[in-house]
Backbone as JSON, one array per atom type, in Angstrom:
{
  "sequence": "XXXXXXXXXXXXXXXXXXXXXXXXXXXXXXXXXXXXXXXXXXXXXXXXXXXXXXXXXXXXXXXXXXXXXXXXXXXXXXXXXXXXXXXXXXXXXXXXXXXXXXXXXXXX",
  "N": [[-1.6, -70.52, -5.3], [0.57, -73.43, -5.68], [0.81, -76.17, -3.56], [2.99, -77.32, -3.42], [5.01, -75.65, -3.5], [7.57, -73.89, -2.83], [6.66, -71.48, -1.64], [4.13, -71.5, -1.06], [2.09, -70.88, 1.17], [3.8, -68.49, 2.35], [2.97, -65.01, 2.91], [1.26, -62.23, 1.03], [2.35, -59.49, -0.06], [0.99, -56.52, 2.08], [-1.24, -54.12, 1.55], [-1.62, -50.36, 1.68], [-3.01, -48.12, 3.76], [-4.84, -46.66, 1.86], [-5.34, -48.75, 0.06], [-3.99, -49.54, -1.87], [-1.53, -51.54, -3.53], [1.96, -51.1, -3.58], [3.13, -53.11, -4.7], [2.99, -56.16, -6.35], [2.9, -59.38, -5.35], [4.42, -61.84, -3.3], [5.71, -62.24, 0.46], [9.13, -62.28, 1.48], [10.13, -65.54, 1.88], [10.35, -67.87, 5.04], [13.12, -69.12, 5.72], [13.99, -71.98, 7.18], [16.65, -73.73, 9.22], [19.25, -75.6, 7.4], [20.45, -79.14, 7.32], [23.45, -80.04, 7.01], [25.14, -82.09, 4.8], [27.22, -82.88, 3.09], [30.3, -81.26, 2.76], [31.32, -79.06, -0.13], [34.02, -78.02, -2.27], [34.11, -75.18, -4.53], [34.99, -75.08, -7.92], [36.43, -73.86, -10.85], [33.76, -72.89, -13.27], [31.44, -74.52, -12.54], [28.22, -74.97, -11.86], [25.47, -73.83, -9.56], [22.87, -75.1, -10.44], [23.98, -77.56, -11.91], [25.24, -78.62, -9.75], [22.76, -79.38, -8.17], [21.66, -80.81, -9.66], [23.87, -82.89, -9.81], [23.78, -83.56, -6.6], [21.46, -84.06, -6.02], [19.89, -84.76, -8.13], [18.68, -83.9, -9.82], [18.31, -80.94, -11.37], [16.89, -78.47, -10.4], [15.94, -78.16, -8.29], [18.04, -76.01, -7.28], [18.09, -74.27, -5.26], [17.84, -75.14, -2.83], [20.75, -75.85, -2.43], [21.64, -72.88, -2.55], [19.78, -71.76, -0.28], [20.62, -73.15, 2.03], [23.18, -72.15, 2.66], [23.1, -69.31, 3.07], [24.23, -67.21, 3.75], [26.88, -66.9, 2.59], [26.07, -67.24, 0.05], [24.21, -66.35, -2.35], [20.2, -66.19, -4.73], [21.98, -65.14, -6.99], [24.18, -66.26, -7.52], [24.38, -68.23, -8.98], [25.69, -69.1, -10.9], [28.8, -70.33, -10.2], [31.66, -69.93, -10.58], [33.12, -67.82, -12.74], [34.58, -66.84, -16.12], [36.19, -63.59, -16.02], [35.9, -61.44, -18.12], [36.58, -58.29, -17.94], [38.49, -57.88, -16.21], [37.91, -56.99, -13.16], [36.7, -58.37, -11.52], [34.15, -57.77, -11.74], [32.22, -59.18, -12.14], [31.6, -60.34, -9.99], [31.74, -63.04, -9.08], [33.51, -64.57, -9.21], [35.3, -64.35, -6.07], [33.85, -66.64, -5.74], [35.02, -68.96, -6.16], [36.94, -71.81, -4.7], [35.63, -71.47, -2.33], [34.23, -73.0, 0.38], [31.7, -74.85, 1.34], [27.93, -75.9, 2.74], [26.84, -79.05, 1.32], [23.05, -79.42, 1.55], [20.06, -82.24, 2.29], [18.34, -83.29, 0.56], [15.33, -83.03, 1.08], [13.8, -81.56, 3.58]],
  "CA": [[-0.26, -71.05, -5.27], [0.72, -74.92, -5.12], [0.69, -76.63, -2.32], [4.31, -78.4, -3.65], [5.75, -74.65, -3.68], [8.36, -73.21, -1.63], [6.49, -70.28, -1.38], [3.02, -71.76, -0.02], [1.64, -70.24, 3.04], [3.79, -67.18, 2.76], [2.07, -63.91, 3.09], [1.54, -61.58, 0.24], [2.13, -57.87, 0.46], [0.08, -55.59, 2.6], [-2.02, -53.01, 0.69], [-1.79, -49.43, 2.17], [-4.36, -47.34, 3.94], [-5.72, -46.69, 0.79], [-5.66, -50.18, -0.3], [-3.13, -49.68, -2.87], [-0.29, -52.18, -3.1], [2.81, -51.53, -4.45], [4.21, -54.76, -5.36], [2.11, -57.56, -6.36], [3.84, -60.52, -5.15], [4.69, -62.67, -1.68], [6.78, -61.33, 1.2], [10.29, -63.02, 1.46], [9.36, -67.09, 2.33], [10.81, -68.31, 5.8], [13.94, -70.25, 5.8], [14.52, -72.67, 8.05], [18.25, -74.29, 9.24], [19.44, -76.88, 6.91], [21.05, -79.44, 7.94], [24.59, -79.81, 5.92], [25.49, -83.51, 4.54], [28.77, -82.56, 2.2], [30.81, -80.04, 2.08], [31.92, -78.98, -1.35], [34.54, -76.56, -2.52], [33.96, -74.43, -5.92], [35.73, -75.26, -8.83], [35.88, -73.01, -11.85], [32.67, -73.28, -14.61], [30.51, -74.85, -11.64], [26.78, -73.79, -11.53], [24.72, -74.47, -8.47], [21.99, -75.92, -10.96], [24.84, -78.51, -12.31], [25.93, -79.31, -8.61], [22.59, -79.92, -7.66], [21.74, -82.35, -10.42], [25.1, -84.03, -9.21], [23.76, -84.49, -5.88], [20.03, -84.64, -5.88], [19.46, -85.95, -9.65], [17.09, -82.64, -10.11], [18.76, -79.62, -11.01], [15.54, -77.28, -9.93], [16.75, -77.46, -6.4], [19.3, -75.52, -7.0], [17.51, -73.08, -4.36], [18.37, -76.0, -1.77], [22.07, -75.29, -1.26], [21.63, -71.58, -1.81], [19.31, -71.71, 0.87], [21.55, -73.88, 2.9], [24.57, -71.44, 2.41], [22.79, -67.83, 2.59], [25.55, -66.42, 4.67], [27.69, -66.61, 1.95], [25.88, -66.51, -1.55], [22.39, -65.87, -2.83], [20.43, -67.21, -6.14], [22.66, -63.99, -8.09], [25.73, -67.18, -7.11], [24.03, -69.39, -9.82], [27.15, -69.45, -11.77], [29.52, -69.76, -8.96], [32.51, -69.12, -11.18], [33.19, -68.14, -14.26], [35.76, -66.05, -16.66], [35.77, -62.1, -15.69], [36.67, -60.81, -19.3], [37.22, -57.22, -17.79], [39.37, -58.64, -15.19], [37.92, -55.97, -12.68], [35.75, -58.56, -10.57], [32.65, -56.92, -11.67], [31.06, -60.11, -11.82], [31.36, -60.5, -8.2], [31.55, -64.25, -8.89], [35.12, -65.05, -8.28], [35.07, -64.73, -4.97], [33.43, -67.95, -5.2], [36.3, -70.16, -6.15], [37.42, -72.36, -3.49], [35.08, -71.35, -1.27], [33.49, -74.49, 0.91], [29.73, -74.31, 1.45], [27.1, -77.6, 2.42], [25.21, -79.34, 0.14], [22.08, -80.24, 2.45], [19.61, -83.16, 1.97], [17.42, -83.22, -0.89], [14.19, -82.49, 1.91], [14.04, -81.81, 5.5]],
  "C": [[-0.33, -72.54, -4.99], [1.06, -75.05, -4.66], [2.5, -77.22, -2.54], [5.08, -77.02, -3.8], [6.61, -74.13, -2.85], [7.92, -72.21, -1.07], [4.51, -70.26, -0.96], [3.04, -71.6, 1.37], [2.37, -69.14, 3.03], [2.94, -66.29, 2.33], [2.24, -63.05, 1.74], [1.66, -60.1, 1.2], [1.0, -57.16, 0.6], [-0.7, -54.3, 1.77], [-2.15, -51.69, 1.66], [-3.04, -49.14, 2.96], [-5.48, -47.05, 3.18], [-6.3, -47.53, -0.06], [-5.0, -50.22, -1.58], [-1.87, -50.74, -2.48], [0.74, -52.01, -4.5], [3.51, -51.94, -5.26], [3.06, -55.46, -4.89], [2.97, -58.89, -6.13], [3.56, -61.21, -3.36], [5.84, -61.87, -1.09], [8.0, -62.49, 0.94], [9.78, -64.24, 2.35], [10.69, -66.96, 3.92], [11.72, -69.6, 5.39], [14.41, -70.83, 7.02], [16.2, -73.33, 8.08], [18.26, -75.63, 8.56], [20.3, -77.66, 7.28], [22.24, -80.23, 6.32], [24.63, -81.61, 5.89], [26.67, -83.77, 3.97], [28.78, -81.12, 2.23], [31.26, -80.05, 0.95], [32.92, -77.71, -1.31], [33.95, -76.61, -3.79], [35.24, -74.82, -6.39], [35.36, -74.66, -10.22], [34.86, -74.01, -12.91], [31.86, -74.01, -13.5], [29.45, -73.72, -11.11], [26.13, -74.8, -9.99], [23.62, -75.38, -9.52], [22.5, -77.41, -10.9], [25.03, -79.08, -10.93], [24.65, -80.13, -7.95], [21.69, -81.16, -8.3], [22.55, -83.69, -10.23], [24.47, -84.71, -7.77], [22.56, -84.98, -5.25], [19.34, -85.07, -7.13], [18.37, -84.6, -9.94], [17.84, -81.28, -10.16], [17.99, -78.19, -10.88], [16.22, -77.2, -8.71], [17.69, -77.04, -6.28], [19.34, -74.82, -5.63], [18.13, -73.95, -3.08], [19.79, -75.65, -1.02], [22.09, -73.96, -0.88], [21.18, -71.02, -0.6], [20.48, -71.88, 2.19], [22.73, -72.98, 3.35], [24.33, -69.86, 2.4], [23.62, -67.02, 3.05], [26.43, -65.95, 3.65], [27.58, -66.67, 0.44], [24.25, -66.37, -1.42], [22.22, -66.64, -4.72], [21.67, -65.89, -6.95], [23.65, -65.07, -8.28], [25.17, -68.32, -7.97], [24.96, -70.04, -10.65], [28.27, -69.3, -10.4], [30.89, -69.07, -9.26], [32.41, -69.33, -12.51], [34.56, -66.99, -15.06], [35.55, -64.64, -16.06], [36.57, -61.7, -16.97], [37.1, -59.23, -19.02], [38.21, -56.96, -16.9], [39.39, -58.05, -14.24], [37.16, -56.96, -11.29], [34.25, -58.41, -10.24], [31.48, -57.92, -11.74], [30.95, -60.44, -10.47], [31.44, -62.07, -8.18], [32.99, -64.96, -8.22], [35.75, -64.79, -7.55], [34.47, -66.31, -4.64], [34.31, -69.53, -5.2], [36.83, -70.64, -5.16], [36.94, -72.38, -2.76], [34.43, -73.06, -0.82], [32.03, -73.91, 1.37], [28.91, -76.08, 1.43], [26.2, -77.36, 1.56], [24.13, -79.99, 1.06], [21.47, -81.51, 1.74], [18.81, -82.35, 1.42], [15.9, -82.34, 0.04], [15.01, -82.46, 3.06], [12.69, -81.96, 6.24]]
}
């Protein structure tokens, strides 16, 4: 894994008694507290990618605010809103309209 990864130094998954493993992969990375710099509200057709091109010029870090904000979305909140053509909610996204949430600093 690279050293420039969010996910350097965490642990992979444990291999049984038998030395079988499950899942090939890393355990869930450690997040630390970010520290907030703007609040934003949601405004419909706003992606976290797009927002965080707006406020770190790089829209890869999107992971940055989600991080920042896990209380109240996750990456699934990549689109924060958008149309619900069955008008049932089933996207679970619009809930996100209006909501306020920080945008942290670019590092910490």
């Amino acid at each position: 894994m690279k050293r420039t990864s969010r996910y350097h130094g965490t642990a992979n998954f444990a291999a049984d008694p038998l030395g079988r493993t499950g899942f090939r992969g890393t355990l869930p990375r450690r997040i630390g507290p970010a520290t907030g710099v703007v609040h934003h509200t949601v405004k419909d057709g706003q992606r976290l990618d797009y927002l965080s091109l707006d406020y770190f010029k790089d829209d890869r870090r999107w992971w940055r605010i989600a991080d920042a904000n896990r209380a109240v979305m996750n990456g699934a909140d990549l689109l924060l809103a958008e149309d619900d053509p069955a008008g049932d909610g089933s996207l679970g996204r619009s809930g996100m309209l209006g909501r306020q949430f920080v945008v942290p600093r670019k590092e910490e």
